[in-house]
PDB file of C-alpha atoms in Angstrom:
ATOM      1  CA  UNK K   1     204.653 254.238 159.684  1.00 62.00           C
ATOM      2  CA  UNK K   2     202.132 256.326 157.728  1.00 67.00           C
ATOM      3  CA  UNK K   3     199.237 254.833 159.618  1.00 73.00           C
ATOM      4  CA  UNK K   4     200.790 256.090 162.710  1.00 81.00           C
ATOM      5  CA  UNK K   5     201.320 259.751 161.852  1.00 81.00           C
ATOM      6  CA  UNK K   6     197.841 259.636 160.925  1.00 81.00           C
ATOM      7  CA  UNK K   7     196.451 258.590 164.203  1.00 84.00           C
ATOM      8  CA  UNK K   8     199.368 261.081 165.657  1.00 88.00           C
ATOM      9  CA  UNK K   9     197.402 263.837 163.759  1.00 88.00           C
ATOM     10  CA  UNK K  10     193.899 262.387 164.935  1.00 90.00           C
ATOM     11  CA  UNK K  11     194.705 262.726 168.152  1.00 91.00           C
ATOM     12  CA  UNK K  12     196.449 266.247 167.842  1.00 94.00           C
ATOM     13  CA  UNK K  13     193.811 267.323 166.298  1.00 93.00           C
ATOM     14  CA  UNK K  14     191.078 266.026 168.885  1.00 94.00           C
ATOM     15  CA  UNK K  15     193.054 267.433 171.854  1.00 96.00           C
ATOM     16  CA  UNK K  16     192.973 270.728 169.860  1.00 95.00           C
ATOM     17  CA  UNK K  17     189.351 270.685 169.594  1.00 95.00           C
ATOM     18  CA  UNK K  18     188.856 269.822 172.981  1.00 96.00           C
ATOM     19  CA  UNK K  19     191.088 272.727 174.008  1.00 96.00           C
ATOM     20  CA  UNK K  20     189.730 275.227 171.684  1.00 95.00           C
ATOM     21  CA  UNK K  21     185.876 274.172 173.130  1.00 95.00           C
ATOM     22  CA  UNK K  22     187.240 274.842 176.847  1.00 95.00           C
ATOM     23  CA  UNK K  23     188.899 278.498 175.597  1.00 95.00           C
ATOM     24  CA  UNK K  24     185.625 279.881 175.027  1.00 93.00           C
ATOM     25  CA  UNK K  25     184.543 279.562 178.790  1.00 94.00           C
ATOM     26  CA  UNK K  26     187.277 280.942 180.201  1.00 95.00           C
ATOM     27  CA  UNK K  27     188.892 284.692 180.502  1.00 95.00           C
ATOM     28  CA  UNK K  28     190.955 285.772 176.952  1.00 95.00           C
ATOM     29  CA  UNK K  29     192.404 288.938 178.317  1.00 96.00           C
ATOM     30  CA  UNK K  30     193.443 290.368 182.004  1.00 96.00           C
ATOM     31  CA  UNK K  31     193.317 294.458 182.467  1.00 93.00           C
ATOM     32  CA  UNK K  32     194.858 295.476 185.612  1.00 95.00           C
ATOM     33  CA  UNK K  33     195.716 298.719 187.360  1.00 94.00           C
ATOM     34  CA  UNK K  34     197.959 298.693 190.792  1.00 93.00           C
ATOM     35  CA  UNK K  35     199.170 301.432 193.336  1.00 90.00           C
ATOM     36  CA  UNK K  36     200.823 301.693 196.547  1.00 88.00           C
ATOM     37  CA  UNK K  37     197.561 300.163 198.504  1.00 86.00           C
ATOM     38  CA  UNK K  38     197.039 297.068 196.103  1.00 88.00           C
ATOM     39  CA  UNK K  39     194.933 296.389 193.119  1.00 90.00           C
ATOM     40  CA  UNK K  40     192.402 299.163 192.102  1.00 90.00           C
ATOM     41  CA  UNK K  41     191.111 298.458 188.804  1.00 92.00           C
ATOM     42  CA  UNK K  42     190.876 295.041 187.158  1.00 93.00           C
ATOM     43  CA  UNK K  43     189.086 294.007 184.244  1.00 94.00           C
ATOM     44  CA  UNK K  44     188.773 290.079 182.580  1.00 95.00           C
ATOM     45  CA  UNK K  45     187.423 289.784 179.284  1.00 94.00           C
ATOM     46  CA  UNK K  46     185.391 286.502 178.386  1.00 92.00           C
ATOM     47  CA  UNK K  47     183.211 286.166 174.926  1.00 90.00           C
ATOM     48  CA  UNK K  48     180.200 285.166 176.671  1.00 89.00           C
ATOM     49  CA  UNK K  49     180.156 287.861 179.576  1.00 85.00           C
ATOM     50  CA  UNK K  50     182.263 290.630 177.489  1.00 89.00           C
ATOM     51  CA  UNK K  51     184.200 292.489 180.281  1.00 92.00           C
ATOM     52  CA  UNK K  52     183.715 291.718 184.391  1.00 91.00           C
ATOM     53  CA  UNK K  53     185.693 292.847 187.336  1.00 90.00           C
ATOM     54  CA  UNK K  54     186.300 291.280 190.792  1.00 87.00           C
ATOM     55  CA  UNK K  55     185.842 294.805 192.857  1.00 86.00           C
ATOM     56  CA  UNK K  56     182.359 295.584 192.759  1.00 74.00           C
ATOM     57  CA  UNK K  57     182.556 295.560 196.158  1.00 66.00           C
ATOM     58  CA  UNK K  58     185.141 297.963 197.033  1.00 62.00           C
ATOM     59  CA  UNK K  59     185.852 301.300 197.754  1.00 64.00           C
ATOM     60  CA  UNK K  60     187.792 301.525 194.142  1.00 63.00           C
ATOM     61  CA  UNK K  61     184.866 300.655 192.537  1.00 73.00           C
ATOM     62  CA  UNK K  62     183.849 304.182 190.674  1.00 82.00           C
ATOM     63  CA  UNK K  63     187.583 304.126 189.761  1.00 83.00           C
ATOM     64  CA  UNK K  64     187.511 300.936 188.658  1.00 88.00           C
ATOM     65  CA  UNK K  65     184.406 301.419 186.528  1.00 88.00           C
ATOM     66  CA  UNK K  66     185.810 304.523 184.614  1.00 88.00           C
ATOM     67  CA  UNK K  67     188.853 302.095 183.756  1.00 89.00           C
ATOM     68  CA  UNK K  68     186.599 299.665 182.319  1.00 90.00           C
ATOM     69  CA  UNK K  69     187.568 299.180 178.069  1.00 91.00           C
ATOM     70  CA  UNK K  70     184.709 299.209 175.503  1.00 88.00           C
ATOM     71  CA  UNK K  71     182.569 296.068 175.197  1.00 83.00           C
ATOM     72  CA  UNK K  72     183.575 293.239 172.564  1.00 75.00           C
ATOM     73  CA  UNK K  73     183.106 293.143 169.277  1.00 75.00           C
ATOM     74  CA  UNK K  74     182.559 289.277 168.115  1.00 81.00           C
ATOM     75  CA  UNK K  75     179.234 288.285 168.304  1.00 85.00           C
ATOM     76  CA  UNK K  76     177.797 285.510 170.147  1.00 87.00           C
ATOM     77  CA  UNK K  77     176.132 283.830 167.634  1.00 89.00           C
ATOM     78  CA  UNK K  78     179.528 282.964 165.527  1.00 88.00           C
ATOM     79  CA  UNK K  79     181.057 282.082 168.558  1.00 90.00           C
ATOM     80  CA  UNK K  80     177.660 279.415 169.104  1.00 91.00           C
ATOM     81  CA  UNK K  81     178.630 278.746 165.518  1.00 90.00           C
ATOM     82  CA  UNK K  82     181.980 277.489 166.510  1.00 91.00           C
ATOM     83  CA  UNK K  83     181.404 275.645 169.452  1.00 92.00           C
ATOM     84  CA  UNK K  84     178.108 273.501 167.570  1.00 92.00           C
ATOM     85  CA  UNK K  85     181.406 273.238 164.541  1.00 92.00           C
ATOM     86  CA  UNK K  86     183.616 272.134 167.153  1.00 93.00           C
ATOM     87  CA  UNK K  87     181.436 269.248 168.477  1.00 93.00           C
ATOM     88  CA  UNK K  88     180.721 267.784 164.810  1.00 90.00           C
ATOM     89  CA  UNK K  89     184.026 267.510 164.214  1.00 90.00           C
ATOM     90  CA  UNK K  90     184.619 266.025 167.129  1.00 90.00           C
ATOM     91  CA  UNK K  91     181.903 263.262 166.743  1.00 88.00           C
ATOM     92  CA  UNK K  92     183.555 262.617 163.168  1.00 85.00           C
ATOM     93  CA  UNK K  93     186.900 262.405 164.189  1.00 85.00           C
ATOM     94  CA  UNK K  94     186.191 259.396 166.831  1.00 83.00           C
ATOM     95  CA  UNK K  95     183.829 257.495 164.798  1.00 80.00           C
ATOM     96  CA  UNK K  96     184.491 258.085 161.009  1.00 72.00           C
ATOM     97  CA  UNK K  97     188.642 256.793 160.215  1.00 65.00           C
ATOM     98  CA  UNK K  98     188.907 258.228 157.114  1.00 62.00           C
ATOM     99  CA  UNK K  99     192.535 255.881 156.431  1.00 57.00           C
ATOM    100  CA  UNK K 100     190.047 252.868 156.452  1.00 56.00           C
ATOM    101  CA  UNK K 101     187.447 253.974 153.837  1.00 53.00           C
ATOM    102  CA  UNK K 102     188.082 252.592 150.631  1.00 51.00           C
ATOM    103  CA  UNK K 103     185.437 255.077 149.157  1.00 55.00           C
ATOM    104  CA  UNK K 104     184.506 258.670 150.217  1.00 61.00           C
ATOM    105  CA  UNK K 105     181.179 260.435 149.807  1.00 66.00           C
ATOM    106  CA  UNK K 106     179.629 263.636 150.422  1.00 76.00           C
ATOM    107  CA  UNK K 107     179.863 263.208 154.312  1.00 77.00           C
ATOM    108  CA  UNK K 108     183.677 262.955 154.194  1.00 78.00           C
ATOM    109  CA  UNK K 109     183.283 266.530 151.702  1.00 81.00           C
ATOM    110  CA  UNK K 110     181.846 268.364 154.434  1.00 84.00           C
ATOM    111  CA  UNK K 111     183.287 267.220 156.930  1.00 86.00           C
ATOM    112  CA  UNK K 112     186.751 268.500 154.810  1.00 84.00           C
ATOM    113  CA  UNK K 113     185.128 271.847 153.922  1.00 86.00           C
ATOM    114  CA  UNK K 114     184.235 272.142 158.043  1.00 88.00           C
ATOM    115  CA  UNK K 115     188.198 271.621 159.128  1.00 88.00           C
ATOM    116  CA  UNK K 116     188.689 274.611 156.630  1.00 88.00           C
ATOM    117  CA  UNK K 117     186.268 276.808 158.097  1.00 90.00           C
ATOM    118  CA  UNK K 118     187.202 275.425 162.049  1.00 91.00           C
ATOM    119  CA  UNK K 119     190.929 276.525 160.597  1.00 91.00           C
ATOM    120  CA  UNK K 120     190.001 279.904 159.523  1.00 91.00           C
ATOM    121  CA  UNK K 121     187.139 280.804 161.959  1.00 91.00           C
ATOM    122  CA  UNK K 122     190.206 279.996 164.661  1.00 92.00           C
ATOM    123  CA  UNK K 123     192.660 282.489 162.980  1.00 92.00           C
ATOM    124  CA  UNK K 124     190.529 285.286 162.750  1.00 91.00           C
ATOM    125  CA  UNK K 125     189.486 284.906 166.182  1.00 92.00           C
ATOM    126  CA  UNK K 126     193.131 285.143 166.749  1.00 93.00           C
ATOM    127  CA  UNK K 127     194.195 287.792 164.637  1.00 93.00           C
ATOM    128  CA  UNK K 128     190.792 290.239 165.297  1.00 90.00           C
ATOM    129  CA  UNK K 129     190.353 289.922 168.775  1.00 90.00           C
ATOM    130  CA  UNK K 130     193.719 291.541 169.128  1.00 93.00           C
ATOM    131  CA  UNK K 131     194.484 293.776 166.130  1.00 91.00           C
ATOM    132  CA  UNK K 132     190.740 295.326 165.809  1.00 90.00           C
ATOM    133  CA  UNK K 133     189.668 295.264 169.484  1.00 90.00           C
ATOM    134  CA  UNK K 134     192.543 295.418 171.457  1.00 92.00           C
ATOM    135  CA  UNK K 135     195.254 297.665 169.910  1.00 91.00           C
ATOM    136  CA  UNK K 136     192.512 300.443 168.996  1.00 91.00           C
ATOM    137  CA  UNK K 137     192.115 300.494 173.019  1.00 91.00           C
ATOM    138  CA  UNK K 138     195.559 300.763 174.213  1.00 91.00           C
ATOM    139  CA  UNK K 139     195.027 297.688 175.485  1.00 93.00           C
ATOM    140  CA  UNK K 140     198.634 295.653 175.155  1.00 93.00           C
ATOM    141  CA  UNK K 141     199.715 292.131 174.864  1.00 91.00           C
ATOM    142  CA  UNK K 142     200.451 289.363 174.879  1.00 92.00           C
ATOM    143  CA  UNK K 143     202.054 290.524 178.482  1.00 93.00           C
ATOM    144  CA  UNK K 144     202.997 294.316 179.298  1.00 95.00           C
ATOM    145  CA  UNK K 145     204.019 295.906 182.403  1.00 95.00           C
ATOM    146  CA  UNK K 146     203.958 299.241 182.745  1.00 94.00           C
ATOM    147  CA  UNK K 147     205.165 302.009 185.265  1.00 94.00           C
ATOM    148  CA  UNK K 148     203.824 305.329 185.809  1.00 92.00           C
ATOM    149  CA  UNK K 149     205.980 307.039 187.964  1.00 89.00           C
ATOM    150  CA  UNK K 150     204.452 310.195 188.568  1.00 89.00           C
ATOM    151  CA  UNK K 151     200.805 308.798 189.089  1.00 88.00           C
ATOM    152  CA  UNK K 152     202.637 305.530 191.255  1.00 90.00           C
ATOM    153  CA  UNK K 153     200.762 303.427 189.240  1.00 93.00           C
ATOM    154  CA  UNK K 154     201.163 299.840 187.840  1.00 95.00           C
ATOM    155  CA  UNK K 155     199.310 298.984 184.427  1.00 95.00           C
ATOM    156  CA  UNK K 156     199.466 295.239 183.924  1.00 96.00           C
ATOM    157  CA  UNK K 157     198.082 293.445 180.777  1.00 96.00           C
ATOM    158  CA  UNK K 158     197.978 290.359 179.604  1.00 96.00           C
ATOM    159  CA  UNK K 159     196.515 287.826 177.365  1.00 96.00           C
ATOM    160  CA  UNK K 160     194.234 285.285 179.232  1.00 95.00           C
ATOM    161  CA  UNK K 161     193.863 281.003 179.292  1.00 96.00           C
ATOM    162  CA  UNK K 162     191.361 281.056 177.120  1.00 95.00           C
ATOM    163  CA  UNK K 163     193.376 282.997 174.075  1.00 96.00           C
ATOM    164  CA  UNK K 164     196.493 280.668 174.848  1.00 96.00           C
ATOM    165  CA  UNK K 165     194.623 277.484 174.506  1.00 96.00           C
ATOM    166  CA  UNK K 166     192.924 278.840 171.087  1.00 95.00           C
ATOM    167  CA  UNK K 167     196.645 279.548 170.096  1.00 96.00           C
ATOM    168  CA  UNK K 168     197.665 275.782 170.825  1.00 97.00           C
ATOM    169  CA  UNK K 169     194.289 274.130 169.287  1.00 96.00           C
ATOM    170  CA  UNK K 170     195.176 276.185 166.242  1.00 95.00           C
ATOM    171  CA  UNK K 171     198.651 274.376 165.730  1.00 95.00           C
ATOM    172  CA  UNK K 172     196.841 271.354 167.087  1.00 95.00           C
ATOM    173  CA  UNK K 173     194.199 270.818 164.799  1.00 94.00           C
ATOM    174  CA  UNK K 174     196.429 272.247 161.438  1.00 93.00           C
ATOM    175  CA  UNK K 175     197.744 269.027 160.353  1.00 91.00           C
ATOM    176  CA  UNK K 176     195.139 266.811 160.430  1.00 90.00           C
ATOM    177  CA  UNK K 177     192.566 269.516 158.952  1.00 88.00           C
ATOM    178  CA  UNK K 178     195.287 269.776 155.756  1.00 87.00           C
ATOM    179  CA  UNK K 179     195.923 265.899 155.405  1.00 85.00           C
ATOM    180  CA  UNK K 180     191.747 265.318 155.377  1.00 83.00           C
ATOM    181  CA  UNK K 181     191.755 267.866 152.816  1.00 82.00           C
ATOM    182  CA  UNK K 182     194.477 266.847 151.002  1.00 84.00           C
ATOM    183  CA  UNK K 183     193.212 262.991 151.083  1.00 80.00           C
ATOM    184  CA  UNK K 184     189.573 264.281 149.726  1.00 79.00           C
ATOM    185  CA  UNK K 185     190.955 266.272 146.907  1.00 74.00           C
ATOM    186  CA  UNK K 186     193.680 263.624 145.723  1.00 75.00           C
ATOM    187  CA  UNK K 187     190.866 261.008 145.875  1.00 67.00           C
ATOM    188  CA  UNK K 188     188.771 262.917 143.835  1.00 57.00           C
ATOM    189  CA  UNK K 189     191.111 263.451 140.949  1.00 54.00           C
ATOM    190  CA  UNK K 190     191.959 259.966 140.787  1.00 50.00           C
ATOM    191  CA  UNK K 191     188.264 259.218 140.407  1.00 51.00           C
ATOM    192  CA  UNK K 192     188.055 261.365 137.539  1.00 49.00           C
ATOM    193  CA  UNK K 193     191.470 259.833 136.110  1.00 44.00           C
ATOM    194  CA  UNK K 194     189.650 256.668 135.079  1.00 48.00           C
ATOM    195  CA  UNK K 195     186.583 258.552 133.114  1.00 51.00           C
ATOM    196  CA  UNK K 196     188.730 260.429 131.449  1.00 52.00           C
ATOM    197  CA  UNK K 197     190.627 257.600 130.277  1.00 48.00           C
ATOM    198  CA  UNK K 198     187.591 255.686 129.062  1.00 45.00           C
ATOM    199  CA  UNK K 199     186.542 259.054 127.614  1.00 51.00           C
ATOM    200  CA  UNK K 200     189.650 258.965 125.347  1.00 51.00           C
ATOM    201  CA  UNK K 201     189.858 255.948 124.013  1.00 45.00           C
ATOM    202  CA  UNK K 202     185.845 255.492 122.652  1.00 46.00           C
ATOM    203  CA  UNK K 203     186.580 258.895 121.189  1.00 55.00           C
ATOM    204  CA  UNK K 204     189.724 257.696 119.411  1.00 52.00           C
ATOM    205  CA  UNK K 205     188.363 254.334 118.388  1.00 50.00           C
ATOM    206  CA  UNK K 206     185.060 255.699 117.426  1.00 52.00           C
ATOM    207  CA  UNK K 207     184.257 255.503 113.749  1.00 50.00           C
ATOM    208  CA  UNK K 208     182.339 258.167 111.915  1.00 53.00           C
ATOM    209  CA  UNK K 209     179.020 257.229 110.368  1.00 48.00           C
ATOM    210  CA  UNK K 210     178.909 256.745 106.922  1.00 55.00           C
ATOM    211  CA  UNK K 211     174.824 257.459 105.938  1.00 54.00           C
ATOM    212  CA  UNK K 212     175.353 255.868 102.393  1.00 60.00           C
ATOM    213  CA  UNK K 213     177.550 252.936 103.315  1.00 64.00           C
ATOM    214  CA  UNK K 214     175.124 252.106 106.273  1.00 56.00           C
ATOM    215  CA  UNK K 215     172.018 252.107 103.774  1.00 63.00           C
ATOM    216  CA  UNK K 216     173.567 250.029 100.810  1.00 64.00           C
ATOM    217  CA  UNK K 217     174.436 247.398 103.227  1.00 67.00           C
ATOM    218  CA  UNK K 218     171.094 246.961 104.827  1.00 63.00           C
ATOM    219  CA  UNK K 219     169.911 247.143 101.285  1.00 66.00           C
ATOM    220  CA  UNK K 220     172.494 244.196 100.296  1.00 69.00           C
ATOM    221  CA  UNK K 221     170.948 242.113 103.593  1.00 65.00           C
ATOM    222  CA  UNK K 222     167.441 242.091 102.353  1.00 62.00           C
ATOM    223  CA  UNK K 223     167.974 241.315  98.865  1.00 59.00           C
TER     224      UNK K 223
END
């Protein structure tokens, strides 16, 4: 039973990854503007190619481009830091079974320590992309329509794939990130149980050195 809700959570937690790889190439947010002709401003946000628009082309573009939001503020380079995490993992999680070892060394450490920061790298990029970027911009979510009567126009925002599929791999990858962590830690206490033990009892059964005795009875020996 327990060897099957681990490979439950190994396989959660390798669809997550493979989910939360894909949500970086595709759109996180949607910024449209409507009126009685049709679409006139529309902006997708991606964290490779910050914000594009589908109506370069058209006669709304100077409109459109006076709509467009302020560029992103995560850096590409922690986002490269990510995806390279996200492969790593994955690689370890198909050919290292950590419910088969019957000892665990520094690999299995890091590999703990990299869940952690894969599971906190994830929330933040949930949490700041839409407190810190979006909300300072008037920028809605998760999905907002909005009328404005007297200009006739239709604001429309929503979150895009790419932020719902880092939302999933999130819950995805949770379990089996805590249970690796758990297993490491527990593991390493009951290594330590043992030395301690040994520990205690030469240090109770250990006599003191008597100088005198020790010297009158090598002294007995030889005479």
């Amino acid at each position: 039973m327990k060897n099957k809700i681990i490979t439950s959570f190994k396989t959660l937690f390798f669809v997550g990854l493979l989910l939360l790889f894909f949500s970086f190439f595709l759109d996180w947010y949607s910024y449209q503007i409507y009126d009685s002709t049709g679409l006139v401003v529309s902006w997708n946000y991606n964290l490779f190619d910050d914000w594009s628009t589908p109506l370069s082309n058209t006669s709304e573009y100077s409109f459109n481009l006076t709509m467009r939001p302020e560029n992103g503020l995560i850096p590409i380079t922690i986002t490269i830091l990510l995806i390279s995490t996200i492969i790593v993992s994955a690689y370890h999680v198909v050919f290292e079974s950590i419910d088969e070892k019957t000892s665990l060394g520094i690999k299995n450490l890091i590999f703990a320590y990299m869940n952690g920061f894969l599971l906190i790298l994830n929330l933040c990029y949930l949490v700041v992309f839409p407190v810190m970027y979006l909300q300072p911009q008037n920028l809605h979510f998760p999905l907002v329509f909005i009328e404005d009567y007297t200009d006739g126009l239709t604001y429309m925002y929503a979150f895009g794939a790419g932020y719902v599929l880092q939302l999933i791999s999130f819950v995805l990858i949770f379990p089996y990130s805590v249970f690796y962590f758990k297993t490491i830690r527990t593991f390493g206490q009951e290594k330590k149980i043992p030395d301690r033990i040994i520990s205690k009892i030469i240090q109770d059964n250990q006599e003191p050195l008597d100088l005198d005795r020790y010297i009158a009875e090598e002294q007995l020996k030889h005479n």
